[in-house]
Amino acid sequence: MSAFPQHFLWGAATAAYQVEGAYNEDGKGPSIWDVFSHQPGTTYQGTNGDIAVDHYHRVKEDVKLMAEMGLQSYRFSISWPRLLPEGRGTINEAGVKFYSDLIDDLLAHGIEPMITLYHWDLPQALQDEGGWEARSTAEAFEEYARLCYSRFGSRVQKWATFNETIVFIGHGYITGSHPPSVRNPARAIQACHHVFIAHAMAVKAFCGMQINGEIGFVNVLQPHSPLTQSAEDMAASELADAIHTHWFYDPVLKGCYPAELLAQSQALWGVPRFAPGDDDLLRNNRCDFIGLNYYRRETVSSQPPAEKVSGEQGVEGLFYFVRNPQSVYTEWGWEIWPQGLTDGIMMIKARYGDIPMYITENGLGAVDPIIDGEVVDDPRIDFLRVHIDALETAIEQGADVRGYYPWSFIDLLSWLNGYKKQYGFVYVDHQQNLARKRKKSFFWYKDVIASRGEQR
Ligand code: BG6
């Protein structure tokens, strides 16, 4: 018998900008990604989500495939500018209808929806007013969240406010590789604060409107291991935990920032600046659950790497992410380390107590082999299998994990890697009018779901 409980949900995930396309149809307003990706040199080979994999027009076909696979839950995000083209105010009813129909169709097929309200596609109109650096964006987010609750709340029980704040704030305001392409840590910290405030406002509204469901936050789960057992590397790894993990989990799970780091940041940069009432807002509006996106761990050194590798680099002068010479990496330089999923889940349990968890993303980005016209993605099956093993170990050790959502249901647009990096159970043929094709992993996961994790 596997350790997965009866009510455990076997799902899969996507995000609006990466699958929908129809970027300017039926009244949708532009998002920051529409504007950014249209600027030359910003994305891999100039790829963008104008058409993506055309999920907007093929949604019925895609839901049928989900049902055929036996999916029990589908995590997707709502495009804020599709509902509110200006970010607030006038409602685009055609956009509301798209998601309303999707939810109905999912439910008709016995698939439970899990909604992410923000997977990075901020309305450009709000960016023009300062984006996340402006507190008014948090207020607009509450308005948007209320709209979603009022239109979909009677049918949807699982809600996440934000996806991976470390990524959209880190890349948007520190490395500059995502919109709005700023490189300024102090501005990053203040923008991030407004995201936590927006989250707390949305949780408060959720409770106030008495939505029958649960609301959480989705974070990157990235455990850190010191390269060596030297005091310097151990200290560097602890600092990486504090800055890359605790900073993003504490405000939504404990309702406050890690005290020491907060004091240091405010002394050094004067941020985050709190408005009156922010302390209470954070403290009184914490998550019902936490969503964990696990792909890899990082090996941490106190010294910069001899040669630069792709991916995250750490924080100059404080800690550096380096290759672990003993380990295995994907083509994109991401370590394959299933034990990190067990370790990470247990680390969350140890720090935050018995919080319910969902694995909201986990997957292998690869160029899939095609043999005799079939997509034979054995490396993906191997990857998911060992990660499901690792997840089961965490459940056996007492973690309250309630669902698993591999990334991704279908091949989709990678923000910075175009269509080359594939994650899906369903292949999309870009030479053949975006035709869908079931991969080998589709049939494998179907059996995993049908056997409730027994057969894998
Ligand atoms: C997560 C995001 O960071 O990783 C997804 O939530 C993203 O939107 C996924 O696609 C994989 O990242 P990448 O860069 O390989 O596409």
CSV table of C-alpha atoms and ligand atoms in Angstrom, one decimal:
chain,number,residue,atom,x,y,z
A,1,MET,CA,0.0,0.0,0.0
A,2,SER,CA,1.3,3.4,-0.8
A,3,ALA,CA,1.3,6.2,1.8
A,4,PHE,CA,-0.8,8.6,-0.2
A,5,PRO,CA,-4.1,9.3,1.6
A,6,GLN,CA,-7.5,8.6,0.1
A,7,HIS,CA,-8.3,12.3,-0.5
A,8,PHE,CA,-4.8,13.0,-2.0
A,9,LEU,CA,-5.2,14.9,-5.3
A,10,TRP,CA,-3.3,13.9,-8.4
A,11,GLY,CA,-3.2,17.0,-10.6
A,12,ALA,CA,-1.1,19.0,-13.1
A,13,ALA,CA,-0.5,22.7,-13.6
A,14,THR,CA,-0.1,25.5,-16.1
A,15,ALA,CA,-0.2,29.3,-16.1
A,16,ALA,CA,-2.3,31.7,-18.3
A,17,TYR,CA,0.5,33.5,-20.2
A,18,GLN,CA,2.3,30.3,-21.0
A,19,VAL,CA,-0.7,28.5,-22.5
A,20,GLU,CA,-3.5,30.8,-23.5
A,21,GLY,CA,-2.4,33.0,-26.4
A,22,ALA,CA,-5.3,35.3,-27.6
A,23,TYR,CA,-3.2,38.1,-26.0
A,24,ASN,CA,-5.3,40.9,-27.5
A,25,GLU,CA,-8.6,39.1,-28.2
A,26,ASP,CA,-12.1,39.6,-26.8
A,27,GLY,CA,-11.3,42.7,-24.8
A,28,LYS,CA,-8.2,41.5,-23.0
A,29,GLY,CA,-5.8,44.3,-21.9
A,30,PRO,CA,-2.0,44.1,-22.3
A,31,SER,CA,0.0,42.6,-19.6
A,32,ILE,CA,3.6,43.5,-18.7
A,33,TRP,CA,4.7,40.3,-20.4
A,34,ASP,CA,2.9,41.2,-23.7
A,35,VAL,CA,4.8,44.5,-23.7
A,36,PHE,CA,8.1,43.2,-22.5
A,37,SER,CA,8.3,40.2,-24.9
A,38,HIS,CA,7.6,42.4,-27.8
A,39,GLN,CA,10.8,44.4,-27.2
A,40,PRO,CA,13.7,42.9,-29.2
A,41,GLY,CA,16.2,40.9,-27.3
A,42,THR,CA,14.2,40.2,-24.1
A,43,THR,CA,13.3,36.5,-24.6
A,44,TYR,CA,14.7,33.4,-26.2
A,45,GLN,CA,14.7,33.9,-30.0
A,46,GLY,CA,12.0,36.5,-29.5
A,47,THR,CA,9.4,34.0,-28.4
A,48,ASN,CA,6.2,35.4,-26.8
A,49,GLY,CA,2.8,34.3,-25.6
A,50,ASP,CA,0.8,36.0,-28.3
A,51,ILE,CA,-0.5,32.6,-29.4
A,52,ALA,CA,1.3,30.4,-26.9
A,53,VAL,CA,-0.3,26.9,-27.3
A,54,ASP,CA,-3.6,28.5,-28.1
A,55,HIS,CA,-5.3,27.0,-25.1
A,56,TYR,CA,-7.8,29.9,-25.2
A,57,HIS,CA,-9.4,28.5,-28.4
A,58,ARG,CA,-8.7,24.9,-27.7
A,59,VAL,CA,-9.8,24.8,-24.1
A,60,LYS,CA,-12.5,22.1,-24.6
A,61,GLU,CA,-10.0,19.8,-26.4
A,62,ASP,CA,-7.5,20.3,-23.6
A,63,VAL,CA,-10.0,19.6,-20.8
A,64,LYS,CA,-11.0,16.4,-22.6
A,65,LEU,CA,-7.3,15.3,-22.6
A,66,MET,CA,-7.1,16.1,-18.8
A,67,ALA,CA,-10.2,13.9,-18.3
A,68,GLU,CA,-8.8,11.1,-20.4
A,69,MET,CA,-5.6,11.2,-18.3
A,70,GLY,CA,-7.8,10.9,-15.2
A,71,LEU,CA,-6.6,14.2,-13.7
A,72,GLN,CA,-8.3,14.9,-10.3
A,73,SER,CA,-7.3,18.5,-10.1
A,74,TYR,CA,-6.0,21.2,-12.5
A,75,ARG,CA,-4.0,24.2,-11.3
A,76,PHE,CA,-4.2,27.2,-13.7
A,77,SER,CA,-3.8,30.9,-13.3
A,78,ILE,CA,-6.2,33.7,-14.3
A,79,SER,CA,-4.9,36.5,-16.5
A,80,TRP,CA,-5.7,39.7,-14.5
A,81,PRO,CA,-5.8,41.9,-17.6
A,82,ARG,CA,-8.2,39.5,-19.3
A,83,LEU,CA,-10.7,40.2,-16.5
A,84,LEU,CA,-9.8,43.8,-15.8
A,85,PRO,CA,-8.1,45.3,-18.9
A,86,GLU,CA,-7.0,48.4,-16.9
A,87,GLY,CA,-6.2,46.5,-13.8
A,88,ARG,CA,-9.2,47.8,-12.0
A,89,GLY,CA,-12.6,49.3,-12.8
A,90,THR,CA,-14.3,48.1,-16.0
A,91,ILE,CA,-14.9,44.3,-16.1
A,92,ASN,CA,-14.3,42.4,-19.4
A,93,GLU,CA,-17.3,40.0,-19.3
A,94,ALA,CA,-15.8,37.9,-22.2
A,95,GLY,CA,-12.8,37.2,-20.0
A,96,VAL,CA,-14.9,36.2,-17.0
A,97,LYS,CA,-16.9,33.9,-19.3
A,98,PHE,CA,-13.7,32.2,-20.5
A,99,TYR,CA,-12.7,31.1,-17.0
A,100,SER,CA,-16.3,30.5,-15.9
A,101,ASP,CA,-16.8,28.1,-18.8
A,102,LEU,CA,-13.4,26.4,-18.0
A,103,ILE,CA,-14.4,25.9,-14.4
A,104,ASP,CA,-17.8,24.4,-15.4
A,105,ASP,CA,-16.1,22.1,-17.9
A,106,LEU,CA,-13.6,20.9,-15.4
A,107,LEU,CA,-16.3,20.2,-12.8
A,108,ALA,CA,-18.4,18.4,-15.4
A,109,HIS,CA,-15.4,16.1,-15.9
A,110,GLY,CA,-14.8,15.6,-12.2
A,111,ILE,CA,-11.7,17.7,-12.1
A,112,GLU,CA,-11.2,20.1,-9.2
A,113,PRO,CA,-9.9,23.5,-10.1
A,114,MET,CA,-7.1,25.2,-8.2
A,115,ILE,CA,-6.8,28.9,-9.2
A,116,THR,CA,-3.6,31.0,-9.0
A,117,LEU,CA,-4.6,34.6,-9.1
A,118,TYR,CA,-1.2,36.0,-10.0
A,119,HIS,CA,1.3,34.1,-12.2
A,120,TRP,CA,3.3,37.2,-13.2
A,121,ASP,CA,1.1,38.9,-15.9
A,122,LEU,CA,0.4,42.2,-14.3
A,123,PRO,CA,-1.8,44.5,-16.3
A,124,GLN,CA,0.4,47.0,-18.1
A,125,ALA,CA,-1.9,49.8,-17.0
A,126,LEU,CA,-0.9,49.2,-13.4
A,127,GLN,CA,2.8,49.0,-14.3
A,128,ASP,CA,2.4,52.4,-15.8
A,129,GLU,CA,1.3,53.6,-12.4
A,130,GLY,CA,4.3,52.1,-10.6
A,131,GLY,CA,3.5,48.4,-10.6
A,132,TRP,CA,4.4,46.5,-7.4
A,133,GLU,CA,6.4,49.5,-6.1
A,134,ALA,CA,3.1,51.4,-5.7
A,135,ARG,CA,0.9,50.4,-2.8
A,136,SER,CA,-2.2,51.1,-5.0
A,137,THR,CA,-1.3,47.9,-7.0
A,138,ALA,CA,-2.0,45.9,-3.8
A,139,GLU,CA,-5.4,47.7,-3.5
A,140,ALA,CA,-6.1,46.9,-7.2
A,141,PHE,CA,-5.2,43.3,-6.5
A,142,GLU,CA,-7.8,43.1,-3.7
A,143,GLU,CA,-10.4,44.4,-6.2
A,144,TYR,CA,-9.4,41.8,-8.7
A,145,ALA,CA,-9.4,39.0,-6.1
A,146,ARG,CA,-12.9,40.0,-4.9
A,147,LEU,CA,-14.1,39.9,-8.5
A,148,CYS,CA,-12.7,36.4,-8.9
A,149,TYR,CA,-14.3,35.2,-5.6
A,150,SER,CA,-17.6,36.7,-6.5
A,151,ARG,CA,-17.8,35.1,-9.9
A,152,PHE,CA,-16.1,31.8,-9.3
A,153,GLY,CA,-16.1,31.3,-5.5
A,154,SER,CA,-19.2,29.2,-5.3
A,155,ARG,CA,-17.5,26.6,-7.6
A,156,VAL,CA,-13.8,26.8,-6.7
A,157,GLN,CA,-12.5,25.8,-3.3
A,158,LYS,CA,-8.7,26.0,-3.8
A,159,TRP,CA,-7.1,29.4,-4.3
A,160,ALA,CA,-3.5,30.6,-4.3
A,161,THR,CA,-2.8,34.3,-4.4
A,162,PHE,CA,0.7,34.5,-5.8
A,163,ASN,CA,3.2,32.3,-7.7
A,164,GLU,CA,6.8,32.4,-6.7
A,165,THR,CA,7.4,35.9,-5.5
A,166,ILE,CA,11.2,35.3,-5.3
A,167,VAL,CA,11.2,34.7,-9.1
A,168,PHE,CA,9.1,37.6,-10.4
A,169,ILE,CA,10.5,40.1,-7.9
A,170,GLY,CA,14.1,38.7,-8.1
A,171,HIS,CA,14.1,38.7,-11.9
A,172,GLY,CA,11.9,41.8,-12.2
A,173,TYR,CA,13.8,44.0,-9.8
A,174,ILE,CA,17.3,42.5,-9.2
A,175,THR,CA,18.6,40.7,-12.3
A,176,GLY,CA,16.4,42.6,-14.7
A,177,SER,CA,15.6,39.7,-16.9
A,178,HIS,CA,11.8,39.9,-16.3
A,179,PRO,CA,9.6,43.0,-16.6
A,180,PRO,CA,9.9,45.7,-15.4
A,181,SER,CA,13.7,45.1,-15.8
A,182,VAL,CA,14.9,47.0,-12.8
A,183,ARG,CA,18.2,46.3,-11.1
A,184,ASN,CA,17.8,47.7,-7.6
A,185,PRO,CA,17.6,45.6,-4.4
A,186,ALA,CA,15.9,48.3,-2.3
A,187,ARG,CA,13.2,48.7,-4.9
A,188,ALA,CA,12.9,44.9,-5.0
A,189,ILE,CA,12.3,44.7,-1.3
A,190,GLN,CA,9.6,47.4,-1.3
A,191,ALA,CA,7.8,45.8,-4.3
A,192,CYS,CA,8.0,42.5,-2.5
A,193,HIS,CA,6.4,44.0,0.6
A,194,HIS,CA,3.5,45.2,-1.4
A,195,VAL,CA,3.0,41.7,-2.8
A,196,PHE,CA,2.8,40.4,0.8
A,197,ILE,CA,0.3,43.2,1.6
A,198,ALA,CA,-1.7,42.3,-1.5
A,199,HIS,CA,-1.8,38.7,-0.4
A,200,ALA,CA,-2.9,39.6,3.1
A,201,MET,CA,-5.7,41.9,1.7
A,202,ALA,CA,-6.8,39.1,-0.6
A,203,VAL,CA,-6.9,36.6,2.3
A,204,LYS,CA,-8.9,39.1,4.4
A,205,ALA,CA,-11.4,39.6,1.6
A,206,PHE,CA,-11.7,35.8,1.1
A,207,CYS,CA,-12.6,35.3,4.8
A,208,GLY,CA,-14.8,38.4,4.8
A,209,MET,CA,-16.8,37.1,1.8
A,210,GLN,CA,-17.1,33.7,3.5
A,211,ILE,CA,-15.8,31.8,0.5
A,212,ASN,CA,-16.2,28.1,1.2
A,213,GLY,CA,-12.6,27.0,0.5
A,214,GLU,CA,-9.0,27.4,1.3
A,215,ILE,CA,-6.5,30.1,0.3
A,216,GLY,CA,-2.7,29.9,0.2
A,217,PHE,CA,0.5,31.2,-1.4
A,218,VAL,CA,2.8,29.4,-3.8
A,219,ASN,CA,6.5,29.5,-3.2
A,220,VAL,CA,9.7,28.1,-4.7
A,221,LEU,CA,11.0,25.3,-2.5
A,222,GLN,CA,14.7,25.3,-2.9
A,223,PRO,CA,16.7,23.7,-0.2
A,224,HIS,CA,20.3,24.7,0.1
A,225,SER,CA,23.3,22.5,1.0
A,226,PRO,CA,26.7,23.7,1.8
A,227,LEU,CA,29.4,22.7,-0.7
A,228,THR,CA,31.7,21.7,2.1
A,229,GLN,CA,31.4,21.4,5.9
A,230,SER,CA,33.6,24.4,6.4
A,231,ALA,CA,32.3,27.0,8.8
A,232,GLU,CA,32.2,29.6,5.9
A,233,ASP,CA,30.2,27.4,3.6
A,234,MET,CA,27.8,26.4,6.4
A,235,ALA,CA,27.2,30.0,7.2
A,236,ALA,CA,26.7,30.9,3.5
A,237,SER,CA,24.1,28.2,3.2
A,238,GLU,CA,22.3,29.4,6.3
A,239,LEU,CA,22.2,32.9,4.9
A,240,ALA,CA,20.8,31.6,1.6
A,241,ASP,CA,18.0,29.9,3.6
A,242,ALA,CA,17.3,33.2,5.4
A,243,ILE,CA,17.3,35.4,2.3
A,244,HIS,CA,15.8,33.0,-0.3
A,245,THR,CA,13.5,31.0,1.9
A,246,HIS,CA,12.5,32.5,5.2
A,247,TRP,CA,12.0,36.0,3.7
A,248,PHE,CA,9.4,34.6,1.4
A,249,TYR,CA,7.7,32.1,3.7
A,250,ASP,CA,7.6,33.8,7.1
A,251,PRO,CA,5.4,36.8,6.1
A,252,VAL,CA,2.6,34.5,4.7
A,253,LEU,CA,3.0,31.6,7.2
A,254,LYS,CA,4.1,33.4,10.4
A,255,GLY,CA,2.7,36.8,9.6
A,256,CYS,CA,6.0,38.6,10.0
A,257,TYR,CA,9.4,39.0,8.5
A,258,PRO,CA,12.5,37.2,9.9
A,259,ALA,CA,13.4,39.8,12.6
A,260,GLU,CA,17.2,39.9,12.2
A,261,LEU,CA,17.1,40.2,8.4
A,262,LEU,CA,14.3,42.8,8.6
A,263,ALA,CA,16.4,45.0,10.9
A,264,GLN,CA,19.5,44.6,8.6
A,265,SER,CA,17.5,45.5,5.5
A,266,GLN,CA,15.9,48.5,7.1
A,267,ALA,CA,19.2,49.7,8.5
A,268,LEU,CA,21.0,49.2,5.1
A,269,TRP,CA,18.4,50.4,2.6
A,270,GLY,CA,15.5,51.8,4.6
A,271,VAL,CA,13.1,49.1,3.3
A,272,PRO,CA,10.6,47.6,3.6
A,273,ARG,CA,8.7,50.7,4.6
A,274,PHE,CA,5.5,49.7,6.6
A,275,ALA,CA,2.3,51.7,6.3
A,276,PRO,CA,0.2,52.0,9.5
A,277,GLY,CA,-1.6,48.7,10.1
A,278,ASP,CA,0.7,46.5,7.9
A,279,ASP,CA,1.9,44.6,10.9
A,280,ASP,CA,-1.6,43.6,11.9
A,281,LEU,CA,-2.6,42.9,8.3
A,282,LEU,CA,0.2,40.4,7.9
A,283,ARG,CA,-0.3,38.8,11.3
A,284,ASN,CA,-4.0,38.4,11.0
A,285,ASN,CA,-4.2,37.1,7.4
A,286,ARG,CA,-2.0,34.0,7.0
A,287,CYS,CA,-2.3,31.1,4.6
A,288,ASP,CA,-4.6,28.1,5.0
A,289,PHE,CA,-2.0,26.1,3.0
A,290,ILE,CA,1.3,26.5,1.3
A,291,GLY,CA,2.0,25.5,-2.3
A,292,LEU,CA,5.5,24.3,-3.0
A,293,ASN,CA,7.2,24.4,-6.4
A,294,TYR,CA,10.1,22.0,-6.3
A,295,TYR,CA,12.6,21.6,-9.1
A,296,ARG,CA,16.1,21.5,-7.6
A,297,ARG,CA,18.3,22.3,-4.7
A,298,GLU,CA,21.2,24.7,-4.7
A,299,THR,CA,24.7,23.9,-3.5
A,300,VAL,CA,26.1,26.9,-1.6
A,301,SER,CA,29.7,28.2,-1.3
A,302,SER,CA,31.1,31.2,0.5
A,303,GLN,CA,33.3,31.7,-2.6
A,304,PRO,CA,32.4,32.5,-6.2
A,305,PRO,CA,32.5,29.6,-8.6
A,306,ALA,CA,35.7,29.2,-10.7
A,307,GLU,CA,33.6,29.2,-13.9
A,308,LYS,CA,30.1,30.8,-14.3
A,309,VAL,CA,27.2,28.4,-14.8
A,310,SER,CA,23.8,29.1,-16.0
A,311,GLY,CA,20.9,29.7,-13.6
A,312,GLU,CA,20.9,31.5,-10.3
A,313,GLN,CA,24.1,32.9,-9.0
A,314,GLY,CA,23.4,33.7,-5.3
A,315,VAL,CA,24.0,37.1,-3.8
A,316,GLU,CA,27.3,38.8,-4.6
A,317,GLY,CA,29.6,38.9,-1.6
A,318,LEU,CA,27.3,36.8,0.6
A,319,PHE,CA,26.8,33.4,-0.9
A,320,TYR,CA,27.2,31.7,-4.3
A,321,PHE,CA,25.4,28.8,-6.0
A,322,VAL,CA,27.9,26.4,-7.5
A,323,ARG,CA,27.9,23.0,-9.2
A,324,ASN,CA,28.1,20.0,-6.9
A,325,PRO,CA,30.7,17.8,-8.7
A,326,GLN,CA,29.0,14.6,-7.4
A,327,SER,CA,25.6,15.4,-8.8
A,328,VAL,CA,23.6,15.2,-12.0
A,329,TYR,CA,22.2,18.2,-13.8
A,330,THR,CA,19.7,18.8,-16.6
A,331,GLU,CA,20.6,20.4,-19.9
A,332,TRP,CA,19.6,23.7,-18.4
A,333,GLY,CA,21.9,23.3,-15.4
A,334,TRP,CA,19.2,22.3,-12.8
A,335,GLU,CA,20.4,19.7,-10.4
A,336,ILE,CA,18.3,16.5,-10.3
A,337,TRP,CA,18.0,15.8,-6.6
A,338,PRO,CA,14.7,14.1,-5.5
A,339,GLN,CA,15.8,13.9,-1.9
A,340,GLY,CA,15.5,17.7,-1.8
A,341,LEU,CA,11.8,17.3,-2.1
A,342,THR,CA,11.6,15.2,1.1
A,343,ASP,CA,14.1,17.5,2.9
A,344,GLY,CA,12.4,20.6,1.8
A,345,ILE,CA,8.9,19.5,2.9
A,346,MET,CA,10.3,18.4,6.3
A,347,MET,CA,12.1,21.7,6.6
A,348,ILE,CA,8.8,23.6,6.1
A,349,LYS,CA,7.1,21.3,8.6
A,350,ALA,CA,9.9,21.9,11.2
A,351,ARG,CA,9.8,25.7,10.8
A,352,TYR,CA,6.1,26.3,10.3
A,353,GLY,CA,4.3,23.4,12.0
A,354,ASP,CA,1.5,21.3,10.6
A,355,ILE,CA,0.6,23.5,7.7
A,356,PRO,CA,-1.2,21.7,4.8
A,357,MET,CA,0.9,21.5,1.7
A,358,TYR,CA,0.4,21.0,-2.0
A,359,ILE,CA,3.3,20.3,-4.4
A,360,THR,CA,2.1,22.9,-6.9
A,361,GLU,CA,4.9,22.3,-9.4
A,362,ASN,CA,7.6,19.7,-10.1
A,363,GLY,CA,8.9,18.6,-13.4
A,364,LEU,CA,11.7,18.1,-15.9
A,365,GLY,CA,12.4,20.6,-18.6
A,366,ALA,CA,14.0,18.8,-21.5
A,367,VAL,CA,14.1,18.4,-25.3
A,368,ASP,CA,12.0,15.3,-25.6
A,369,PRO,CA,13.1,12.4,-27.9
A,370,ILE,CA,10.7,11.7,-30.8
A,371,ILE,CA,11.1,8.1,-32.1
A,372,ASP,CA,8.9,7.0,-35.1
A,373,GLY,CA,6.6,9.9,-34.5
A,374,GLU,CA,6.1,9.0,-30.8
A,375,VAL,CA,7.2,11.3,-28.0
A,376,VAL,CA,9.3,8.9,-25.8
A,377,ASP,CA,9.9,11.1,-22.8
A,378,ASP,CA,11.4,8.4,-20.5
A,379,PRO,CA,13.7,10.9,-18.7
A,380,ARG,CA,10.5,12.7,-17.6
A,381,ILE,CA,8.9,9.5,-16.3
A,382,ASP,CA,12.1,8.7,-14.4
A,383,PHE,CA,12.2,12.2,-13.0
A,384,LEU,CA,8.6,12.2,-11.8
A,385,ARG,CA,8.8,8.6,-10.4
A,386,VAL,CA,11.7,9.4,-8.1
A,387,HIS,CA,10.1,12.6,-7.0
A,388,ILE,CA,6.9,10.8,-6.2
A,389,ASP,CA,9.0,8.4,-4.1
A,390,ALA,CA,10.5,11.3,-2.3
A,391,LEU,CA,7.1,12.8,-1.7
A,392,GLU,CA,5.8,9.5,-0.3
A,393,THR,CA,8.8,9.4,2.1
A,394,ALA,CA,7.8,12.9,3.4
A,395,ILE,CA,4.2,11.7,3.9
A,396,GLU,CA,5.5,8.7,5.8
A,397,GLN,CA,7.5,11.0,8.0
A,398,GLY,CA,4.3,12.8,9.0
A,399,ALA,CA,4.0,15.7,6.5
A,400,ASP,CA,0.5,16.8,5.6
A,401,VAL,CA,0.8,16.9,1.8
A,402,ARG,CA,-2.5,16.9,0.0
A,403,GLY,CA,-1.8,17.0,-3.6
A,404,TYR,CA,0.8,16.7,-6.4
A,405,TYR,CA,0.7,18.9,-9.5
A,406,PRO,CA,3.5,18.2,-12.0
A,407,TRP,CA,4.6,21.0,-14.2
A,408,SER,CA,3.1,20.9,-16.7
A,409,PHE,CA,-0.1,19.4,-18.1
A,410,ILE,CA,0.9,20.4,-21.7
A,411,ASP,CA,4.0,21.7,-23.4
A,412,LEU,CA,4.0,25.5,-23.0
A,413,LEU,CA,6.0,28.7,-23.3
A,414,SER,CA,8.9,28.9,-21.0
A,415,TRP,CA,9.3,32.6,-19.9
A,416,LEU,CA,12.9,32.8,-21.1
A,417,ASN,CA,13.5,29.5,-22.9
A,418,GLY,CA,10.8,29.6,-25.5
A,419,TYR,CA,9.2,26.3,-26.6
A,420,LYS,CA,12.5,24.4,-26.6
A,421,LYS,CA,12.3,23.4,-23.0
A,422,GLN,CA,9.4,21.0,-22.7
A,423,TYR,CA,7.6,19.9,-19.5
A,424,GLY,CA,4.3,18.5,-20.5
A,425,PHE,CA,2.4,15.2,-20.6
A,426,VAL,CA,0.9,16.5,-23.9
A,427,TYR,CA,3.1,17.5,-26.8
A,428,VAL,CA,2.3,20.4,-29.0
A,429,ASP,CA,3.4,20.3,-32.6
A,430,HIS,CA,4.4,23.8,-33.7
A,431,GLN,CA,4.9,22.6,-37.3
A,432,GLN,CA,1.4,21.1,-37.5
A,433,ASN,CA,-1.0,23.8,-36.4
A,434,LEU,CA,-0.4,23.3,-32.7
A,435,ALA,CA,-1.8,19.7,-32.8
A,436,ARG,CA,-1.9,17.9,-29.5
A,437,LYS,CA,-0.2,14.5,-29.0
A,438,ARG,CA,-0.1,12.3,-26.0
A,439,LYS,CA,3.4,11.6,-24.8
A,440,LYS,CA,4.6,8.3,-23.2
A,441,SER,CA,4.4,10.1,-19.8
A,442,PHE,CA,0.7,10.8,-20.4
A,443,PHE,CA,-0.1,7.1,-20.3
A,444,TRP,CA,2.3,6.5,-17.4
A,445,TYR,CA,0.8,9.3,-15.3
A,446,LYS,CA,-2.7,8.0,-16.2
A,447,ASP,CA,-1.8,4.7,-14.5
A,448,VAL,CA,-0.2,6.5,-11.5
A,449,ILE,CA,-3.5,8.4,-11.0
A,450,ALA,CA,-5.7,5.3,-11.6
A,451,SER,CA,-3.8,3.3,-9.0
A,452,ARG,CA,-3.6,6.3,-6.6
A,453,GLY,CA,0.2,6.2,-6.7
A,454,GLU,CA,0.6,2.5,-6.3
A,455,GLN,CA,1.8,1.8,-9.9
A,456,ARG,CA,4.7,4.0,-10.9
B,1,BG6,C1,8.4,28.0,-12.3
B,1,BG6,C2,7.3,28.8,-12.8
B,1,BG6,O1,9.3,29.0,-11.8
B,1,BG6,O2,9.1,27.3,-13.1
B,1,BG6,C3,6.7,28.4,-14.2
B,1,BG6,O3,6.2,28.9,-11.9
B,1,BG6,C4,7.9,28.0,-15.0
B,1,BG6,O4,5.9,29.4,-14.7
B,1,BG6,C5,8.7,26.8,-14.4
B,1,BG6,O5,7.6,27.7,-16.4
B,1,BG6,C6,9.8,26.3,-15.2
B,1,BG6,O6,10.7,27.3,-15.5
B,1,BG6,P1,11.4,27.4,-16.9
B,1,BG6,O7,12.3,28.6,-16.8
B,1,BG6,O8,12.2,26.1,-17.0
B,1,BG6,O9,10.3,27.5,-17.9
